[in-house]
Short mmCIF file of C-alpha atoms in Angstrom, two decimals:
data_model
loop_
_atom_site.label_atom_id
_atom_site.label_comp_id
_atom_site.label_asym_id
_atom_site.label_seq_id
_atom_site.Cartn_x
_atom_site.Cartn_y
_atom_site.Cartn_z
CA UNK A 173 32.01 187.86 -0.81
CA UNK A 174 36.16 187.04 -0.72
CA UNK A 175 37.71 189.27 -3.01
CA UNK A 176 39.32 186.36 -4.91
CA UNK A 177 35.85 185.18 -6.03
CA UNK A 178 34.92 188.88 -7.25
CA UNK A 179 36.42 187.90 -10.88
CA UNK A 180 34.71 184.87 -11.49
CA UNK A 181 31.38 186.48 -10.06
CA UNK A 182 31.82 189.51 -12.67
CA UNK A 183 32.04 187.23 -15.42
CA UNK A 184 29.18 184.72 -14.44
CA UNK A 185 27.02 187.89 -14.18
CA UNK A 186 28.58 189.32 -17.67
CA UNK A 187 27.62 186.37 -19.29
CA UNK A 188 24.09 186.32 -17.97
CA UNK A 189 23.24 189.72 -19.26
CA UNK A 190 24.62 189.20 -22.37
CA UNK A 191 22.67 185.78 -22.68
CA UNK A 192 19.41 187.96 -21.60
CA UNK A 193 20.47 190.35 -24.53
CA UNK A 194 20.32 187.88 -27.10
CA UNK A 195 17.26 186.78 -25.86
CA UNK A 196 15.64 190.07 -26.27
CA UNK A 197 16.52 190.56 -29.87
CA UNK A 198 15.42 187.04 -30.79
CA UNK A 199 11.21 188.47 -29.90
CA UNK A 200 11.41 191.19 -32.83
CA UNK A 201 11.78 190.99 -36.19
CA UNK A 202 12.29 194.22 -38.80
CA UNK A 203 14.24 194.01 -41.95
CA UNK A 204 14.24 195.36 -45.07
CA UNK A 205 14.99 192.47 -48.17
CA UNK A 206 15.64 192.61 -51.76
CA UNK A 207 14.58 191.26 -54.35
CA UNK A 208 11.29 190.52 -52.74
CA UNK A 209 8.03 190.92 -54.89
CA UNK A 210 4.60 190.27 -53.48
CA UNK A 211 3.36 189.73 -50.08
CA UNK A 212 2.73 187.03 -47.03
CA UNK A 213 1.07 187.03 -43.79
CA UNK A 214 2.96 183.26 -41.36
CA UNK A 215 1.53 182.15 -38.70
CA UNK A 216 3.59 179.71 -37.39
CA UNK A 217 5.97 177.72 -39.41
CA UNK A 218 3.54 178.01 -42.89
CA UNK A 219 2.40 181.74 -44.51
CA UNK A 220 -0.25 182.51 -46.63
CA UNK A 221 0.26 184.56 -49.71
CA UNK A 222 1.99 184.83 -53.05
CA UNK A 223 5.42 185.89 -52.86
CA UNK A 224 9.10 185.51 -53.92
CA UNK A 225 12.20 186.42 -52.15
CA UNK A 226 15.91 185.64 -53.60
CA UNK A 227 18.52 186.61 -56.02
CA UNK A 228 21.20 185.27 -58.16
CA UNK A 229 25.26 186.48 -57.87
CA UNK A 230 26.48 184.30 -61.12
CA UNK A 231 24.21 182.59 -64.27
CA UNK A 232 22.83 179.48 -63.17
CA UNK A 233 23.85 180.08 -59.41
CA UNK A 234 20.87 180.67 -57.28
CA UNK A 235 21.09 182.03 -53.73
CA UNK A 236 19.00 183.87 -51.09
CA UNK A 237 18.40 187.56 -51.19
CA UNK A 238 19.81 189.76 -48.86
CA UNK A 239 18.21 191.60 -45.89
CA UNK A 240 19.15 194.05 -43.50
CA UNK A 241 17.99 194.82 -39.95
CA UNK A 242 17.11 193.03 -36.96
CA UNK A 243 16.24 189.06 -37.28
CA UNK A 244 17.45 185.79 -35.75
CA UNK A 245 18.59 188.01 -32.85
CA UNK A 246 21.47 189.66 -34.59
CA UNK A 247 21.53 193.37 -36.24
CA UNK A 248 23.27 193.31 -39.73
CA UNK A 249 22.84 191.43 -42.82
CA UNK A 250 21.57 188.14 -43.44
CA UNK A 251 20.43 186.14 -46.26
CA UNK A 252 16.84 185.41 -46.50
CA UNK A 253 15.00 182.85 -49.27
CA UNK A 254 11.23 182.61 -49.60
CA UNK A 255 8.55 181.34 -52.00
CA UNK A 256 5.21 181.43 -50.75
CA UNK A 257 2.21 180.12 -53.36
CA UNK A 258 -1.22 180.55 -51.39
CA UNK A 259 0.01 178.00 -48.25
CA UNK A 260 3.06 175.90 -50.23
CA UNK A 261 6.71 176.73 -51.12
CA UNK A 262 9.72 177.27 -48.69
CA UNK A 263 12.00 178.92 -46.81
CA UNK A 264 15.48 179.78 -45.64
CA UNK A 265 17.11 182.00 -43.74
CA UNK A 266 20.98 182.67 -41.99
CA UNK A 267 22.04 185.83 -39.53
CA UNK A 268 25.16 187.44 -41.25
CA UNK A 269 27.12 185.99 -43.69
CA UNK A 270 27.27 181.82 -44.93
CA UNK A 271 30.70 179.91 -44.90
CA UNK A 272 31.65 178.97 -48.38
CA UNK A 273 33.70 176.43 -49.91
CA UNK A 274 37.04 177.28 -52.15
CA UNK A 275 34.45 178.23 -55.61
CA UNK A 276 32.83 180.56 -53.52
CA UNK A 277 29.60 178.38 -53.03
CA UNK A 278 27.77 178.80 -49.94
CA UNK A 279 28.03 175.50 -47.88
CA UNK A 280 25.00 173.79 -46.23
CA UNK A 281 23.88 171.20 -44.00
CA UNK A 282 22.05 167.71 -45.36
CA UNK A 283 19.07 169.43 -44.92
CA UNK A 284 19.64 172.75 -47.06
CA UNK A 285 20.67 175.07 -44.30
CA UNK A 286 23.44 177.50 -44.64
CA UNK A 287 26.05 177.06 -42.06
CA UNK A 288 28.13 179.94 -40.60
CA UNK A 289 30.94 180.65 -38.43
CA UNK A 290 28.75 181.90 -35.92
CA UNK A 291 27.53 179.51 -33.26
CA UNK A 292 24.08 180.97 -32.20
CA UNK A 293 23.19 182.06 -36.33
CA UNK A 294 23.76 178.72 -37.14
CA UNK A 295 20.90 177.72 -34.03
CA UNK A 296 18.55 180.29 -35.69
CA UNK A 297 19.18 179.32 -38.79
CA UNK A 298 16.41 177.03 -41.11
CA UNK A 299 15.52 175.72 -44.66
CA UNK A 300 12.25 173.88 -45.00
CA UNK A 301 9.18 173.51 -47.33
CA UNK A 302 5.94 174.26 -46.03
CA UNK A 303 4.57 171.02 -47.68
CA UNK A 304 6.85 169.13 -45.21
CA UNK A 305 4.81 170.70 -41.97
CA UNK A 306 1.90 168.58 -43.21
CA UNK A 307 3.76 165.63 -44.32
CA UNK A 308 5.93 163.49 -41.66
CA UNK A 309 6.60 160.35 -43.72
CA UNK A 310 5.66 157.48 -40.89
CA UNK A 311 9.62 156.13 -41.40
CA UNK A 312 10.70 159.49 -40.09
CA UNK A 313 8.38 159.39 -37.19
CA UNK A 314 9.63 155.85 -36.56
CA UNK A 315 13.03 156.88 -36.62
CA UNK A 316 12.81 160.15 -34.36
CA UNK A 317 11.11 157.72 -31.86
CA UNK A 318 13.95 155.09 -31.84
CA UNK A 319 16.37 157.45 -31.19
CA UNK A 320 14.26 158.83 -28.27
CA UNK A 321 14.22 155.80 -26.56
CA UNK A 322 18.06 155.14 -27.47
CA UNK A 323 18.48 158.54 -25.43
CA UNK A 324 16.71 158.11 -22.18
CA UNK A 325 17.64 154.02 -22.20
CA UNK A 326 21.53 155.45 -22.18
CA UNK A 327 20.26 158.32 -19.57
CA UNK A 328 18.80 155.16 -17.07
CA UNK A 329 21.54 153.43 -17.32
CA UNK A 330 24.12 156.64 -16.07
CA UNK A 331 21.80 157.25 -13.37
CA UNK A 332 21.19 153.41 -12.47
CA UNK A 333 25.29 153.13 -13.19
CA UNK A 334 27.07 156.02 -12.13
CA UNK A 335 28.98 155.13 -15.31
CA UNK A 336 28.85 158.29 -17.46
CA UNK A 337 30.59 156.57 -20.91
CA UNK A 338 27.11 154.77 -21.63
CA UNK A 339 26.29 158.54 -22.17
CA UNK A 340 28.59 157.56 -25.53
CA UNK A 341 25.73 155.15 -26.77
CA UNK A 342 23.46 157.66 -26.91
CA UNK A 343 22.01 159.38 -30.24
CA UNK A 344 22.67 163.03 -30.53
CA UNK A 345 19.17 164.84 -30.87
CA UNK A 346 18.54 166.96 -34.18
CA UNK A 347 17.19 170.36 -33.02
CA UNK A 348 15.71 170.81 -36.25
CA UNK A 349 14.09 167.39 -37.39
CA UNK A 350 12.01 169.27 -40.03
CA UNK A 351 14.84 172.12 -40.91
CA UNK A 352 13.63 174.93 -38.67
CA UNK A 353 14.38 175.60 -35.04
CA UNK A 354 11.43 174.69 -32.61
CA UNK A 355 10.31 178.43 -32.05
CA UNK A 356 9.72 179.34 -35.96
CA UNK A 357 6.38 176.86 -34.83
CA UNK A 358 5.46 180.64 -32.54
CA UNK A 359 6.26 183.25 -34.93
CA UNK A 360 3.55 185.68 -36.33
CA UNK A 361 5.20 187.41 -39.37
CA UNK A 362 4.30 189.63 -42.48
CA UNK A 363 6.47 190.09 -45.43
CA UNK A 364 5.44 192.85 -48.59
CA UNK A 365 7.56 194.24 -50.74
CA UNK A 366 8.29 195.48 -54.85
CA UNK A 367 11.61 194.45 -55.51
CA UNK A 368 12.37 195.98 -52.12
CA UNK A 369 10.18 195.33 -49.36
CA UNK A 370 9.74 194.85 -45.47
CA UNK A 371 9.28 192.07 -43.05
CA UNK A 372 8.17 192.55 -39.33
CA UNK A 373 7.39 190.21 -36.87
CA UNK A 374 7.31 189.07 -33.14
CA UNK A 375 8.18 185.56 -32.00
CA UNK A 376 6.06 184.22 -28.50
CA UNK A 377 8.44 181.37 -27.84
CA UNK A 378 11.35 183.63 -27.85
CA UNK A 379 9.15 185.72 -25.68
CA UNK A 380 8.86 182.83 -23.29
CA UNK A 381 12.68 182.12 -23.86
CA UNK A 382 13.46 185.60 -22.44
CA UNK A 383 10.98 185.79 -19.75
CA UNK A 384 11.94 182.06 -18.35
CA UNK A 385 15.79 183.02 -18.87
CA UNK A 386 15.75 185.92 -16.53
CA UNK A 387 15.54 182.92 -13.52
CA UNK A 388 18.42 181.18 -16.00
CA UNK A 389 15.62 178.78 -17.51
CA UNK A 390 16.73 178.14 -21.45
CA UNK A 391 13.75 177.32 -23.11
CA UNK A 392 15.02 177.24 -26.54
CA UNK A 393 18.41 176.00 -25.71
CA UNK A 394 19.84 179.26 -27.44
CA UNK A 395 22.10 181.03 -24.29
CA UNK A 396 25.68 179.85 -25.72
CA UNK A 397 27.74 183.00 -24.10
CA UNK A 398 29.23 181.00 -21.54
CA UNK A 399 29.26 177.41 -23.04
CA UNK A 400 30.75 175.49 -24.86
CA UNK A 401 30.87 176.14 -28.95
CA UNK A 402 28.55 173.42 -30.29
CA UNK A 403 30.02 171.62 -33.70
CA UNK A 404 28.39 172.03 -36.62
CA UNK A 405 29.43 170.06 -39.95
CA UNK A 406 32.77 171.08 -41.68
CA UNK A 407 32.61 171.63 -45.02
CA UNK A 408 34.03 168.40 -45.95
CA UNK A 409 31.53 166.84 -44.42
CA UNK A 410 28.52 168.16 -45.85
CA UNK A 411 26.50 167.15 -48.40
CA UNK A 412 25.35 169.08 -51.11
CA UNK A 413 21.35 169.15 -51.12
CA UNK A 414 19.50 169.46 -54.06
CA UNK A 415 19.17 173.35 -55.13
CA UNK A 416 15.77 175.26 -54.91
#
């Protein structure tokens, strides 16, 4: 190999193994949460229990509970919300610490999630209701499928073209159409706890993600050491969803 290409091969093969790294951490889940009070077995995006998980900083100011150890791929703190009553309530969850506006309010997405300054937390990152993996309103289905065919009607015309700006016509896809990243669908999770408690849990799609990304395959388009930062809303633009 000529020497002058050694750099550039170092850091290609830096950012690999790092990419691999994150990909391990995302399989395992082990945290300890507070205030958490009762217990929950998930399978898949929806649990089954009785259980609540939050807290409250100020009167009349509700926000998730805080959890320590490893989930979403990151060791540290995160915040962590859950309700679980038999198969309904909801969920939401953010690796290390939310953004917040100049009140100190955490800021979200339009769909509930808490954004942060970290690009790949912010992938991992969800809010949902459970009720919601049952009920896809026939509008919404409507609407994902437009913008499907928007997308590969702009990608035939590039190819049939060779003029990348129809590329600009183009819908950008939502990776989380119901609020949660597509792997929370492979998840297998319990939660328990008395004002403190655990959660532990293995995901097999980040499993997959890890095993496909060793031959640089991203399954769960996750590996962004090495790309560019993807935008997420600025404050300014968000709006405030309803609160839990």
């Amino acid at each position: 190999m000529p020497f002058f290409l050694l750099p550039i091969f170092s850091i290609q093969c830096a950012t690999y193994w790092s990419n691999r790294k994150n990909d391990l951490q995302d399989i395992v889940t082990v945290g300890a949460e507070k205030p958490m009070y009762g217990a929950a077995l998930q399978v898949g995006p929806v649990p089954v229990g009785v259980l609540f998980l939050g807290g409250e900083s100020d009167p009349g100011k509700y926000e998730e509970g805080v959890g320590l150890g490893l989930r979403g791929g990151e060791f540290g703190t995160y915040r962590s919300q859950q309700l679980v009553y038999f198969f309904l309530g909801g969920a939401s969850f953010l690796s290390g610490e939310p953004i917040r506006d100049n009140k100190g309010k955490q800021i979200r997405d339009k769909k509930g999630v808490l954004l942060s300054e970290n690009e790949r937390a912010n992938i991992k990152s969800y809010s949902y209701r459970y009720f919601a993996f049952f009920n896809d309103p026939i509008k919404n289905r409507k609407k994902r499928k437009k913008e499907s065919f928007k997308r590969q009607a702009a990608e035939d015309l590039v190819k049939e073209t060779g003029k990348p700006e129809f590329y600009a016509y183009m819908p950008e896809a939502d990776p989380k159409p119901f609020g949660y990243p597509a792997g929370t669908s492979w998840k297998v999770e319990a939660t328990a706890g008395l004002y403190g408690g655990a959660r532990v849990g293995v995901n097999f799609a980040e499993l997959a993600d890890f095993v496909l990304g060793i031959f640089t395959y991203d399954l769960l388009d996750d590996d962004v050491e090495g790309n560019e930062p993807k935008s997420f809303p600025l404050p300014s633009q968000t709006e405030s969803p309803n609160e839990e």
